[in-house]
mmCIF file of N, CA and C in Angstrom:
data_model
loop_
_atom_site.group_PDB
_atom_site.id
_atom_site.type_symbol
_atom_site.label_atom_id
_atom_site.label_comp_id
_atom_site.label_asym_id
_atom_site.label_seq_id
_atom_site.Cartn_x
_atom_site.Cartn_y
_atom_site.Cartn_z
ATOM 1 N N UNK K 412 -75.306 -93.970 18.888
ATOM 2 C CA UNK K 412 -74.751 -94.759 17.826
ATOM 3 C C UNK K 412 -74.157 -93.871 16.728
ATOM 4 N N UNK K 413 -74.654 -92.778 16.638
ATOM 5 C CA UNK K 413 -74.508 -91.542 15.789
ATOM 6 C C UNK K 413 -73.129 -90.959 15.924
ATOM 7 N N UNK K 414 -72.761 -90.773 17.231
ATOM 8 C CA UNK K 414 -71.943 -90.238 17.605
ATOM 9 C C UNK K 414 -70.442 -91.576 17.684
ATOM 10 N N UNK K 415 -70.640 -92.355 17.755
ATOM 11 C CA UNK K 415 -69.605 -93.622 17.635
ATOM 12 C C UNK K 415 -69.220 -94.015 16.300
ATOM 13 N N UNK K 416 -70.588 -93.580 15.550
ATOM 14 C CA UNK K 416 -69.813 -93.913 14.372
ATOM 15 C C UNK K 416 -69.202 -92.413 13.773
ATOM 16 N N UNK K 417 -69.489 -91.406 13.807
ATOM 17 C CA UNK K 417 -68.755 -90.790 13.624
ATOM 18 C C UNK K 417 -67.452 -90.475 14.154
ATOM 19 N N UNK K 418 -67.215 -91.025 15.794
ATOM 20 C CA UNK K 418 -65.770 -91.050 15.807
ATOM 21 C C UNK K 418 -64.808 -91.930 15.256
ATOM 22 N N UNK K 419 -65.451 -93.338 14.330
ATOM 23 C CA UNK K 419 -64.881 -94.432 14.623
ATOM 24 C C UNK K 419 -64.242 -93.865 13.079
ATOM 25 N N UNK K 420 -64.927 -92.866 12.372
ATOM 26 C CA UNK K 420 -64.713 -92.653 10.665
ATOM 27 C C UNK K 420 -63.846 -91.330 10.626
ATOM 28 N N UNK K 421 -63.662 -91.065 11.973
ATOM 29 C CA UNK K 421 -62.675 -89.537 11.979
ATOM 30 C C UNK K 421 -61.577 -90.446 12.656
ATOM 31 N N UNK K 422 -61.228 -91.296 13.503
ATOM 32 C CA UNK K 422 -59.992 -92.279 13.307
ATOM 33 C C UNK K 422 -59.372 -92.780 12.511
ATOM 34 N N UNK K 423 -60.625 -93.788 11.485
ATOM 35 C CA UNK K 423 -60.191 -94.507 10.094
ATOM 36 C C UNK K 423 -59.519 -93.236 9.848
ATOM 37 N N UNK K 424 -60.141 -92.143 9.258
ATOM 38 C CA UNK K 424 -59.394 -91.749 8.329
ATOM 39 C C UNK K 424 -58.042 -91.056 8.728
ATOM 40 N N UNK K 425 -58.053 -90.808 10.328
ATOM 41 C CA UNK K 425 -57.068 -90.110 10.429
ATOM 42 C C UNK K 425 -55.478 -91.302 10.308
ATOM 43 N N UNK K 426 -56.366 -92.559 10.985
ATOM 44 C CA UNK K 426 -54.931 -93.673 10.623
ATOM 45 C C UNK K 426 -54.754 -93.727 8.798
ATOM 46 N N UNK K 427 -55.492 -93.423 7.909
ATOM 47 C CA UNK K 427 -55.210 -93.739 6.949
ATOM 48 C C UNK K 427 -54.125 -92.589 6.448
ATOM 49 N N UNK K 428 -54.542 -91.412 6.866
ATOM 50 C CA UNK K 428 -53.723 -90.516 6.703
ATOM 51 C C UNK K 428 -52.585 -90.882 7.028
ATOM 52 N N UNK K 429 -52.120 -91.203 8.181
ATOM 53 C CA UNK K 429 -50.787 -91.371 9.286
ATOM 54 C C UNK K 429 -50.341 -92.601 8.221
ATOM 55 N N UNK K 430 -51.077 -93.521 7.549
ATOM 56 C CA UNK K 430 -50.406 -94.883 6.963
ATOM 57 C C UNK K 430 -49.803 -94.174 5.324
ATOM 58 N N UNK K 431 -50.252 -92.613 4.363
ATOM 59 C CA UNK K 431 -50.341 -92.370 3.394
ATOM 60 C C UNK K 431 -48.699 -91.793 3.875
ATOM 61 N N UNK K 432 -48.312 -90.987 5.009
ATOM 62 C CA UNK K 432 -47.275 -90.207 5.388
ATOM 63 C C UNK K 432 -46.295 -91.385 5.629
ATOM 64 N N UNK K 433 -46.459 -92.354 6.195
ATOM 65 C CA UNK K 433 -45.396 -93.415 6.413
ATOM 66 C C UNK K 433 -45.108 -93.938 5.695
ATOM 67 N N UNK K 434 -45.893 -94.113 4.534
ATOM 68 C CA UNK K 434 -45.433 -94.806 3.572
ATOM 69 C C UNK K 434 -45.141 -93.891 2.504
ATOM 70 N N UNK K 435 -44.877 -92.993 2.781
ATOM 71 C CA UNK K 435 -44.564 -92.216 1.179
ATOM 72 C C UNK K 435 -43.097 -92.504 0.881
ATOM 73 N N UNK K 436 -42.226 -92.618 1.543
ATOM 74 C CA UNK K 436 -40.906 -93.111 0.723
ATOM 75 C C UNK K 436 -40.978 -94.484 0.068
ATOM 76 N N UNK K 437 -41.662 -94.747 0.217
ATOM 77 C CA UNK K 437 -41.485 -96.307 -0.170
ATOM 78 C C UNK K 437 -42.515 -96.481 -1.766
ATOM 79 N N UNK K 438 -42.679 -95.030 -2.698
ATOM 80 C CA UNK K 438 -43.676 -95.155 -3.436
ATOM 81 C C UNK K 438 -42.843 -95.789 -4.723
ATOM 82 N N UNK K 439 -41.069 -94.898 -4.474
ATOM 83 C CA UNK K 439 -40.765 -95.399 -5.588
ATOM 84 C C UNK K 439 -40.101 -97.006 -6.061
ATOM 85 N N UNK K 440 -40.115 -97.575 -4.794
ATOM 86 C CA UNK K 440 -39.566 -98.884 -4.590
ATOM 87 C C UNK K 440 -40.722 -99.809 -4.981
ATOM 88 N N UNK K 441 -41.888 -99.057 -4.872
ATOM 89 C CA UNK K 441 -43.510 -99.703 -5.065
ATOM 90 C C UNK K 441 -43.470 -100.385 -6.337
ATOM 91 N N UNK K 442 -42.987 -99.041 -6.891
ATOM 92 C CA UNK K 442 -43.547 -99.231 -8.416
ATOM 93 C C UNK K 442 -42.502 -99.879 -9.040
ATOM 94 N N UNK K 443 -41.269 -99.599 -8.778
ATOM 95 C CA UNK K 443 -40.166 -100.206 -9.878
ATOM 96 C C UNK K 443 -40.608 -101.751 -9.046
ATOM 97 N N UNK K 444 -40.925 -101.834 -8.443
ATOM 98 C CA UNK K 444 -41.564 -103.558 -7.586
ATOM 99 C C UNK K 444 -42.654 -103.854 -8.648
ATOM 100 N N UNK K 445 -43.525 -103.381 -9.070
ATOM 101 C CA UNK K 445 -44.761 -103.710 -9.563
ATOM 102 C C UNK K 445 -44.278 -103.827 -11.160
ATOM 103 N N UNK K 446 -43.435 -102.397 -11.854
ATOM 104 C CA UNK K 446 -42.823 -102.918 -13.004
ATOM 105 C C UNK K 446 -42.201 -103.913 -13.204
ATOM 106 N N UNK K 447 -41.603 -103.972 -12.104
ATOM 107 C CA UNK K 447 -40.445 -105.239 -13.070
ATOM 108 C C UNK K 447 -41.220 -106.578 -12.725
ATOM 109 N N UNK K 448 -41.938 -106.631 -11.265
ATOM 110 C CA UNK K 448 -42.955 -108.130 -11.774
ATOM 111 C C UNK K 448 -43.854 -108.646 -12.543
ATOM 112 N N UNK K 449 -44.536 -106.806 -12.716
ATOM 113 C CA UNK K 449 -45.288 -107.387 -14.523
ATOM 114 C C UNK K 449 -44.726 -107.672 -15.101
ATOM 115 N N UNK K 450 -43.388 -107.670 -15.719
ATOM 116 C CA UNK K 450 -42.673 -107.319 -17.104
ATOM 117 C C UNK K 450 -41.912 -108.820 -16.827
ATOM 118 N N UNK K 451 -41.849 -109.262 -15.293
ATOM 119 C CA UNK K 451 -41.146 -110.650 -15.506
ATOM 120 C C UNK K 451 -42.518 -111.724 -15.814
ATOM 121 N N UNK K 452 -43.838 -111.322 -15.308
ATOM 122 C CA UNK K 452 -44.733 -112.280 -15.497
ATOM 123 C C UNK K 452 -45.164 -112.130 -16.878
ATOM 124 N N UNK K 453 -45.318 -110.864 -17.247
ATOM 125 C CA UNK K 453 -45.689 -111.101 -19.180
ATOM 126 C C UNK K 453 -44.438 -112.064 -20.006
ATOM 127 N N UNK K 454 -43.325 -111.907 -19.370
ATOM 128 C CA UNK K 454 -42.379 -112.858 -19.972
ATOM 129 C C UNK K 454 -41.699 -114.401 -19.325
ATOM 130 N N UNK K 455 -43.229 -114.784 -18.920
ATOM 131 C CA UNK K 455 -43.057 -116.381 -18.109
ATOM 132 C C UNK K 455 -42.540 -116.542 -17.385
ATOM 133 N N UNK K 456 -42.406 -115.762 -15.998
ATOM 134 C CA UNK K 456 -41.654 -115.930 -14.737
ATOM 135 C C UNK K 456 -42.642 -116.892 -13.887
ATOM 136 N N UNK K 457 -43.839 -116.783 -14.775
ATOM 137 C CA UNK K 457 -44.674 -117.861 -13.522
ATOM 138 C C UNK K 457 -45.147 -116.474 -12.291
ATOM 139 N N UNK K 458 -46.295 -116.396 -11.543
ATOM 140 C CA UNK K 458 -47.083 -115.921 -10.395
ATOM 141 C C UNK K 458 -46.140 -116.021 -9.551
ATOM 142 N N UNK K 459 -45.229 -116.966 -8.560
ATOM 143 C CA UNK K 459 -44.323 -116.968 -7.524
ATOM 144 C C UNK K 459 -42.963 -116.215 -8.278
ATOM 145 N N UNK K 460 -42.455 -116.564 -9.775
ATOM 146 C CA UNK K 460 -41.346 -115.979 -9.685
ATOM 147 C C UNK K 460 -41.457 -114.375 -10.054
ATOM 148 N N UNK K 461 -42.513 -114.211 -10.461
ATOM 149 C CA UNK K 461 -42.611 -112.607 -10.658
ATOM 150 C C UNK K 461 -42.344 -111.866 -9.813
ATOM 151 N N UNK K 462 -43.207 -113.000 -8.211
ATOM 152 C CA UNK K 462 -43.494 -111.939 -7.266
ATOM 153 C C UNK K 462 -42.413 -111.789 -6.558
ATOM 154 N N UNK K 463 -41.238 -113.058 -6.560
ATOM 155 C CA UNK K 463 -39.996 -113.228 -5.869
ATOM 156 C C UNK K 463 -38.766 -111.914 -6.579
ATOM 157 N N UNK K 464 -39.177 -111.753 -7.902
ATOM 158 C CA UNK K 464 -38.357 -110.589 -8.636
ATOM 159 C C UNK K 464 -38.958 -109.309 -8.735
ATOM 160 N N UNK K 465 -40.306 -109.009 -8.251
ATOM 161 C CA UNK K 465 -40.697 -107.838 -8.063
ATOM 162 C C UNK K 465 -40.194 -107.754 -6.666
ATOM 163 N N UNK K 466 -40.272 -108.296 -5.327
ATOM 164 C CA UNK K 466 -40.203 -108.443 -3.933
ATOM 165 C C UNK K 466 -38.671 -107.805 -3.989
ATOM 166 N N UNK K 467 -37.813 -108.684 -5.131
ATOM 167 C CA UNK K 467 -36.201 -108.134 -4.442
ATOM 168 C C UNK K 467 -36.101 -107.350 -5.162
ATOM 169 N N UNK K 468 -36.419 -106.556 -6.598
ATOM 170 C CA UNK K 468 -35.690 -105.476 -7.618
ATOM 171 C C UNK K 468 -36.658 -104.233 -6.399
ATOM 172 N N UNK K 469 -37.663 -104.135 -5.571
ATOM 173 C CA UNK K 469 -38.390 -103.532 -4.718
ATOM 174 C C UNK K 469 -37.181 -103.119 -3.792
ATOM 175 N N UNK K 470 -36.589 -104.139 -3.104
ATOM 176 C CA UNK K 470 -36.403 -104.143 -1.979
ATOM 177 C C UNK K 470 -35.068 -103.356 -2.376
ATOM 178 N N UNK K 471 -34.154 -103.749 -3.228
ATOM 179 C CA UNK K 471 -33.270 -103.649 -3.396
ATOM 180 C C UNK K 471 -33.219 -101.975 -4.042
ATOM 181 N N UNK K 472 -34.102 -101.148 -4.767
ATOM 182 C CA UNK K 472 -33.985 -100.313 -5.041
ATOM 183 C C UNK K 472 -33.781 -99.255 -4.081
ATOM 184 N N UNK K 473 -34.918 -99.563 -2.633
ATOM 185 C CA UNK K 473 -34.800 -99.136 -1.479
ATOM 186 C C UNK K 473 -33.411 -98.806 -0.941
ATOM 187 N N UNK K 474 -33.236 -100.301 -0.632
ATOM 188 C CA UNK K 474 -31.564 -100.031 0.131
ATOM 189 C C UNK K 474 -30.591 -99.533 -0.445
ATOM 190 N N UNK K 475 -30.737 -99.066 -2.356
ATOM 191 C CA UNK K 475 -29.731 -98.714 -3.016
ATOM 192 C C UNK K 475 -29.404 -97.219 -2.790
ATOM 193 N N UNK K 476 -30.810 -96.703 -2.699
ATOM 194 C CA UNK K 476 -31.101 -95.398 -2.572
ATOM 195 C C UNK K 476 -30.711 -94.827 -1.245
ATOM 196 N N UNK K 477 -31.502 -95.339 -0.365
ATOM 197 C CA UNK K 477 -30.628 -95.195 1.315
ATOM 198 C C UNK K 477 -29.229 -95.522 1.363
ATOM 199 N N UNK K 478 -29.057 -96.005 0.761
ATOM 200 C CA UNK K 478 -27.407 -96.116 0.932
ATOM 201 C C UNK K 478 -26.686 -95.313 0.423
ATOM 202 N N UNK K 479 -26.901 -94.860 -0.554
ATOM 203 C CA UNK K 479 -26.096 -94.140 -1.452
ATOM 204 C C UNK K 479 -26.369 -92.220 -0.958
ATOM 205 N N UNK K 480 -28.033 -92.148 -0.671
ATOM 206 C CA UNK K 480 -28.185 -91.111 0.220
ATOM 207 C C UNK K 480 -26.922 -90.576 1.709
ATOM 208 N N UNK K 481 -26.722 -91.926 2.119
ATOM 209 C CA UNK K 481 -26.125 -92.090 3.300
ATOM 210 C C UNK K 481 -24.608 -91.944 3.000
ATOM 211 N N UNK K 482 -23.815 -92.304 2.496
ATOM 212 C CA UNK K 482 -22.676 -92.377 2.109
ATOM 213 C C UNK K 482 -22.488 -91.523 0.871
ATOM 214 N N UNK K 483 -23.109 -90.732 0.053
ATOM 215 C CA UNK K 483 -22.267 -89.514 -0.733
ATOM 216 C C UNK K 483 -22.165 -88.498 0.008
ATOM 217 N N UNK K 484 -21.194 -87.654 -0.665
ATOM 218 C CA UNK K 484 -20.577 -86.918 -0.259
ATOM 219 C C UNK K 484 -21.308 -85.299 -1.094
ATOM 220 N N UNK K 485 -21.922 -85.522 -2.410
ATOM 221 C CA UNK K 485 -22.394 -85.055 -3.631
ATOM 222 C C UNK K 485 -23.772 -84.540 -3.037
ATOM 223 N N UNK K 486 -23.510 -83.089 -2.708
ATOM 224 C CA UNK K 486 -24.718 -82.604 -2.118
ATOM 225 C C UNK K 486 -25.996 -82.894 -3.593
ATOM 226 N N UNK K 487 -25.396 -82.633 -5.145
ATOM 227 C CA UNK K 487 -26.517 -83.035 -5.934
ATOM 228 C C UNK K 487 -27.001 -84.221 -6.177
ATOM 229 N N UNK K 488 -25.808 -85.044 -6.073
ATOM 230 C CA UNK K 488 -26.548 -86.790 -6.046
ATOM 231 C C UNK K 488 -27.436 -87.198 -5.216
ATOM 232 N N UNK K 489 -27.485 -86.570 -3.588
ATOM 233 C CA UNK K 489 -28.314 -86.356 -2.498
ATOM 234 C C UNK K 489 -29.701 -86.018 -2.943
ATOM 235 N N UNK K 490 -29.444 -84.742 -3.684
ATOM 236 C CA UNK K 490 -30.278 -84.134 -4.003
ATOM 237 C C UNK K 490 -31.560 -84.637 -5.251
ATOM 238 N N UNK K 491 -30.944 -85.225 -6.065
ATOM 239 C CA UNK K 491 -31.469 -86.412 -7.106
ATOM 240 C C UNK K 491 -32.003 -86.971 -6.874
ATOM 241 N N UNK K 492 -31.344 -88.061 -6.251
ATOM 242 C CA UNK K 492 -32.027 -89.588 -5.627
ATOM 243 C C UNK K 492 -33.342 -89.172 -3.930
ATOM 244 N N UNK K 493 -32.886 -87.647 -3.993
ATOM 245 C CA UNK K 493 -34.252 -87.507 -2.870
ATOM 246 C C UNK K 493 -35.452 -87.110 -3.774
ATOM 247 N N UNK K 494 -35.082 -86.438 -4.930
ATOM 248 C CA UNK K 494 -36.038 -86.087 -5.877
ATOM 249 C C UNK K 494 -36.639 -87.184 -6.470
ATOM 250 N N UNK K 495 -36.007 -88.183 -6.875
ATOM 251 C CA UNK K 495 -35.942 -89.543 -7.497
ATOM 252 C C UNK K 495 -37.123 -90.302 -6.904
ATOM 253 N N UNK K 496 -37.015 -89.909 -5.627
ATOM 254 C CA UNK K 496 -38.165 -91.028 -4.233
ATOM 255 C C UNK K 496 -39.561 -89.934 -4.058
ATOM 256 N N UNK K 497 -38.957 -88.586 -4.028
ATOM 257 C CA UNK K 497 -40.255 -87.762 -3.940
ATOM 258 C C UNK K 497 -41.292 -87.326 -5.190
ATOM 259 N N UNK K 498 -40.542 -87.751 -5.810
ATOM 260 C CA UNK K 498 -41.665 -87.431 -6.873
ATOM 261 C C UNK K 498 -42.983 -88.492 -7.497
ATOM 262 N N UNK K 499 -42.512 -90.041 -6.896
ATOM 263 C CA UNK K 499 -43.426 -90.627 -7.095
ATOM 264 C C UNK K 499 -44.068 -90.278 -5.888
ATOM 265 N N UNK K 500 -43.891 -90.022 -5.064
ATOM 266 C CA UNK K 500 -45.056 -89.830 -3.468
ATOM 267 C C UNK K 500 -45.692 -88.790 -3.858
ATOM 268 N N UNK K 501 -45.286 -87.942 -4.310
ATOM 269 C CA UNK K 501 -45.846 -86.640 -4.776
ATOM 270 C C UNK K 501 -47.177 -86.919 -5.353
ATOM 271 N N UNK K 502 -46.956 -88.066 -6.206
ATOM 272 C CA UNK K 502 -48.266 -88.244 -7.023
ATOM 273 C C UNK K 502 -49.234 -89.216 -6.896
ATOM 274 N N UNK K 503 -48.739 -90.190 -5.961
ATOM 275 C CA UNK K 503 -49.401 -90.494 -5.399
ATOM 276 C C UNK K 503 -50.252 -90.243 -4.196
ATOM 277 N N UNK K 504 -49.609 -89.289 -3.559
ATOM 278 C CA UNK K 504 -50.310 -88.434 -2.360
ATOM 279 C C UNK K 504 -51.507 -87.319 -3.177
ATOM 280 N N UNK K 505 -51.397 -87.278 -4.215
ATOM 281 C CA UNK K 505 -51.996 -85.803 -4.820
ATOM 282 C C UNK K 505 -53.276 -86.890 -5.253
ATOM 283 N N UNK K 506 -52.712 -88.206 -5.962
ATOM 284 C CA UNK K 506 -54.565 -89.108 -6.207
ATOM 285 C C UNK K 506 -54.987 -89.662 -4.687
ATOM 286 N N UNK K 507 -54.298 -89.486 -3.486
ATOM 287 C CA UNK K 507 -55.271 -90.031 -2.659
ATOM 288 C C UNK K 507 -55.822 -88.674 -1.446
ATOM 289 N N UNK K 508 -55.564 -87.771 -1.925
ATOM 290 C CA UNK K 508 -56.081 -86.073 -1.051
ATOM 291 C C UNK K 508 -56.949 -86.207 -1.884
ATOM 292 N N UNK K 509 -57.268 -86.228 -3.421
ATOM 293 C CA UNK K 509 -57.986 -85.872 -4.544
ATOM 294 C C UNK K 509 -58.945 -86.798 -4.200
ATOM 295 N N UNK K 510 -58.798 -88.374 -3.816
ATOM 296 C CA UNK K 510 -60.086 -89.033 -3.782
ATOM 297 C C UNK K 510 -60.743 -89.111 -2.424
ATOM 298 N N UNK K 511 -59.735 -88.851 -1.383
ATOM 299 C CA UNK K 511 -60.241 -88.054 0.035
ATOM 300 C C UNK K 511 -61.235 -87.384 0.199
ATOM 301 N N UNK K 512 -61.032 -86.410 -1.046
ATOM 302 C CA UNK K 512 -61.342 -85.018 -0.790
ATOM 303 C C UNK K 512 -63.120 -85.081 -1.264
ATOM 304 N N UNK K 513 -63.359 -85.788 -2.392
ATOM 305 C CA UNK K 513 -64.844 -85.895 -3.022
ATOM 306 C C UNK K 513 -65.648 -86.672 -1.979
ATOM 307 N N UNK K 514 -65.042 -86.832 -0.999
ATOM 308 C CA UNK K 514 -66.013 -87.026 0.143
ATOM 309 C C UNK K 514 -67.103 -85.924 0.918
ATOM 310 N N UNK K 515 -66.073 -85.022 1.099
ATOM 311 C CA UNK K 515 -66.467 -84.196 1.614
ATOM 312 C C UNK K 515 -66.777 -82.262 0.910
ATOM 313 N N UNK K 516 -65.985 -82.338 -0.520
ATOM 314 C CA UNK K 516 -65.764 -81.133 -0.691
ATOM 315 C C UNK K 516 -66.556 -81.399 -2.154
ATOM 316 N N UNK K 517 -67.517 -80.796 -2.476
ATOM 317 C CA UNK K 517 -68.362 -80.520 -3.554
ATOM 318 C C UNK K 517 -67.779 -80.147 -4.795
ATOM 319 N N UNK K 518 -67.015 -78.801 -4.681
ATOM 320 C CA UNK K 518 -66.215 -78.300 -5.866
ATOM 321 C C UNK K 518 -64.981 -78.556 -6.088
ATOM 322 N N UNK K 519 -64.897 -78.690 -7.667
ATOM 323 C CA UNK K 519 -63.721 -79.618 -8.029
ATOM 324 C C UNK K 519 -62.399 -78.637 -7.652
ATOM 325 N N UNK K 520 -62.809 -77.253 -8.209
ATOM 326 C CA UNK K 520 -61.236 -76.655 -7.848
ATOM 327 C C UNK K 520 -60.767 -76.685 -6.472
ATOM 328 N N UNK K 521 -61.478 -76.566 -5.262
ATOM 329 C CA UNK K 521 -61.166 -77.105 -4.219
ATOM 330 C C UNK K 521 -60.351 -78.159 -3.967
ATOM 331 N N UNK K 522 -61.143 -79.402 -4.599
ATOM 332 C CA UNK K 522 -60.474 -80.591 -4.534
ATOM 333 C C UNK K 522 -59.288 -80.512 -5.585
ATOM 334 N N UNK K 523 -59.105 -80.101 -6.336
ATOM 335 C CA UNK K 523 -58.254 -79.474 -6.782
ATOM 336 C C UNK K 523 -56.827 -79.233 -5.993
ATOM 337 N N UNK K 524 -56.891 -77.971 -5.075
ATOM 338 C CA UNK K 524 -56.363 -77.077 -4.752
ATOM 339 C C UNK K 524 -55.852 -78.287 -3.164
ATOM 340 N N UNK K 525 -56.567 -78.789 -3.169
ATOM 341 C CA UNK K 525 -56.367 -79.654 -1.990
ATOM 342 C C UNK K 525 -55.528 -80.868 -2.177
ATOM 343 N N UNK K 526 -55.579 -81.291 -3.456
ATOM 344 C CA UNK K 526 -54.921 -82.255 -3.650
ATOM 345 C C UNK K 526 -53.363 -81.839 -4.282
ATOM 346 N N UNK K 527 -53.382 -80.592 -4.755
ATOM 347 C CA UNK K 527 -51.909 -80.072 -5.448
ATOM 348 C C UNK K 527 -51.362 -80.147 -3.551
ATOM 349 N N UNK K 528 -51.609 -79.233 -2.300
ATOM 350 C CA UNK K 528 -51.338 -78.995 -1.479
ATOM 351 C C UNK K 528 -51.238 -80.726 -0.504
ATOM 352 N N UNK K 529 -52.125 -82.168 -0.585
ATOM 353 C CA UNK K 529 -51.778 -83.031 -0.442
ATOM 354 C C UNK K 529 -50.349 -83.343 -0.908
ATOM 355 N N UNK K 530 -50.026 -83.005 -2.294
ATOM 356 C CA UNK K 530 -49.018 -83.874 -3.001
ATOM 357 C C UNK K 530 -47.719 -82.802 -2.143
ATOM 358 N N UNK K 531 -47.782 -81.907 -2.318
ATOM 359 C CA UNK K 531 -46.739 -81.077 -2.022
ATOM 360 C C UNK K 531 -46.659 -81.309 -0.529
ATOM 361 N N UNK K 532 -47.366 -81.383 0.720
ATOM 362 C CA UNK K 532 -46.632 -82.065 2.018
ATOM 363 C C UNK K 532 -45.760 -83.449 2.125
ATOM 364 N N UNK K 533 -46.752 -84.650 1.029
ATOM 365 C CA UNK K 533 -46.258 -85.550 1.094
ATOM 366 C C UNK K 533 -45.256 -85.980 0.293
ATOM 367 N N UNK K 534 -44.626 -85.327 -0.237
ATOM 368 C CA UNK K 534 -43.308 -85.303 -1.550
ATOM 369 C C UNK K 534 -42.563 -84.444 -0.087
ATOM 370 N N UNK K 535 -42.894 -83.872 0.234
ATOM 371 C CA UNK K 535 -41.765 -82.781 1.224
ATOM 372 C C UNK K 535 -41.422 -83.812 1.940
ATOM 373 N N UNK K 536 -42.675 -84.523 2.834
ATOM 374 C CA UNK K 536 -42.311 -85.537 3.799
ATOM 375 C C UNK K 536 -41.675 -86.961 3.786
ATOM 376 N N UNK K 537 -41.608 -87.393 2.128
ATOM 377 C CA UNK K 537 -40.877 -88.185 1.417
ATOM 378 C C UNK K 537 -39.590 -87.987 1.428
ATOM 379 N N UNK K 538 -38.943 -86.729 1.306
ATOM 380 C CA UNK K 538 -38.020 -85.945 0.720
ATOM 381 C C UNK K 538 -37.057 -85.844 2.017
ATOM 382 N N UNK K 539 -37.606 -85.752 3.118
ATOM 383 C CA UNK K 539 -36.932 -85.088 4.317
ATOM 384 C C UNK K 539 -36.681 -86.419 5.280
ATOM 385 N N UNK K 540 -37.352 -87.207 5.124
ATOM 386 C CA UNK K 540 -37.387 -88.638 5.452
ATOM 387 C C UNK K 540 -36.065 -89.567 4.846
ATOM 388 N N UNK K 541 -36.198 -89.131 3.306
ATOM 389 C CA UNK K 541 -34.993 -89.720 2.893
ATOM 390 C C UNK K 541 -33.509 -88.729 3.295
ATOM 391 N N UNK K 542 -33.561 -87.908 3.492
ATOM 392 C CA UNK K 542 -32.595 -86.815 3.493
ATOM 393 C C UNK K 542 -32.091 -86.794 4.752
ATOM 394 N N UNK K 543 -32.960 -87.322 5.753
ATOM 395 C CA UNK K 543 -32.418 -87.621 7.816
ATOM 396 C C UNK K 543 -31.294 -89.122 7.559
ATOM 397 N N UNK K 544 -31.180 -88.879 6.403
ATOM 398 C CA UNK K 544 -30.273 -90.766 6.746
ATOM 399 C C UNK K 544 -29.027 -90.136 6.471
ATOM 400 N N UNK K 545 -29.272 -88.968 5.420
ATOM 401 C CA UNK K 545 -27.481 -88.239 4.986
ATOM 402 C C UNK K 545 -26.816 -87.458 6.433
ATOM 403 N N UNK K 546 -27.473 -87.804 7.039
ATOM 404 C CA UNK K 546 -27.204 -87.205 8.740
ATOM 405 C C UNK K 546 -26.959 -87.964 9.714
#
């Protein structure tokens, strides 16, 4: 039983991992999603219409960005709008290595050192993800 559950918690985490990498482009579409539906529900959009104007200013930031990735010509505008998407993954990958990590690793600079090195694969892998579409 010992041994099952320890494989079943070295899966979880390894799918959680695989779900933190797939989803890292999508951190900054997250949030401008989550801003603008607070900011429509503090100003009476109502629970459905918040979520209908967080859902599309979300969605829509996405496809603005892929698109515009895809069709310039502006190796720095490329370069921007990949920075633009990686830097929220960045930081969000760096709080979930960091709370990963106090599972298993005692000392903070470790966890530390583990979570600067989390953020920095998953901002790369954000980055290069958005950057295969200018191709």
């Amino acid at each position: 039983m010992l041994a099952l559950g320890l494989v079943l918690n070295t899966l979880g985490i390894g799918l959680f991992c695989w779900a933190v990498f797939a989803l890292a482009v999508y951190a900054l579409p997250f949030f401008v999603a989550l801003s603008i539906g607070m900011t429509a529900f503090q100003n009476g959009a109502g629970v459905l219409g918040a979520l209908l104007i967080g859902t599309v200013s979300g969605a829509l930031t996405l496809v603005l960005g892929q698109v515009t990735v895809a069709i310039t010509r502006s190796l720095a505008l490329r370069i921007a709008i990949a920075t633009a998407f990686a830097v929220p993954a960045a930081v969000a990958g760096y709080h979930v290595v960091f709370t990963l990590s106090q599972i298993g690793v005692p000392s903070l600079a470790w966890r530390e050192v583990f979570a600067y090195l989390g953020a920095v694969c998953i901002g790369v892998t954000s980055w290069t993800r958005l950057m295969a579409l200018a191709e």
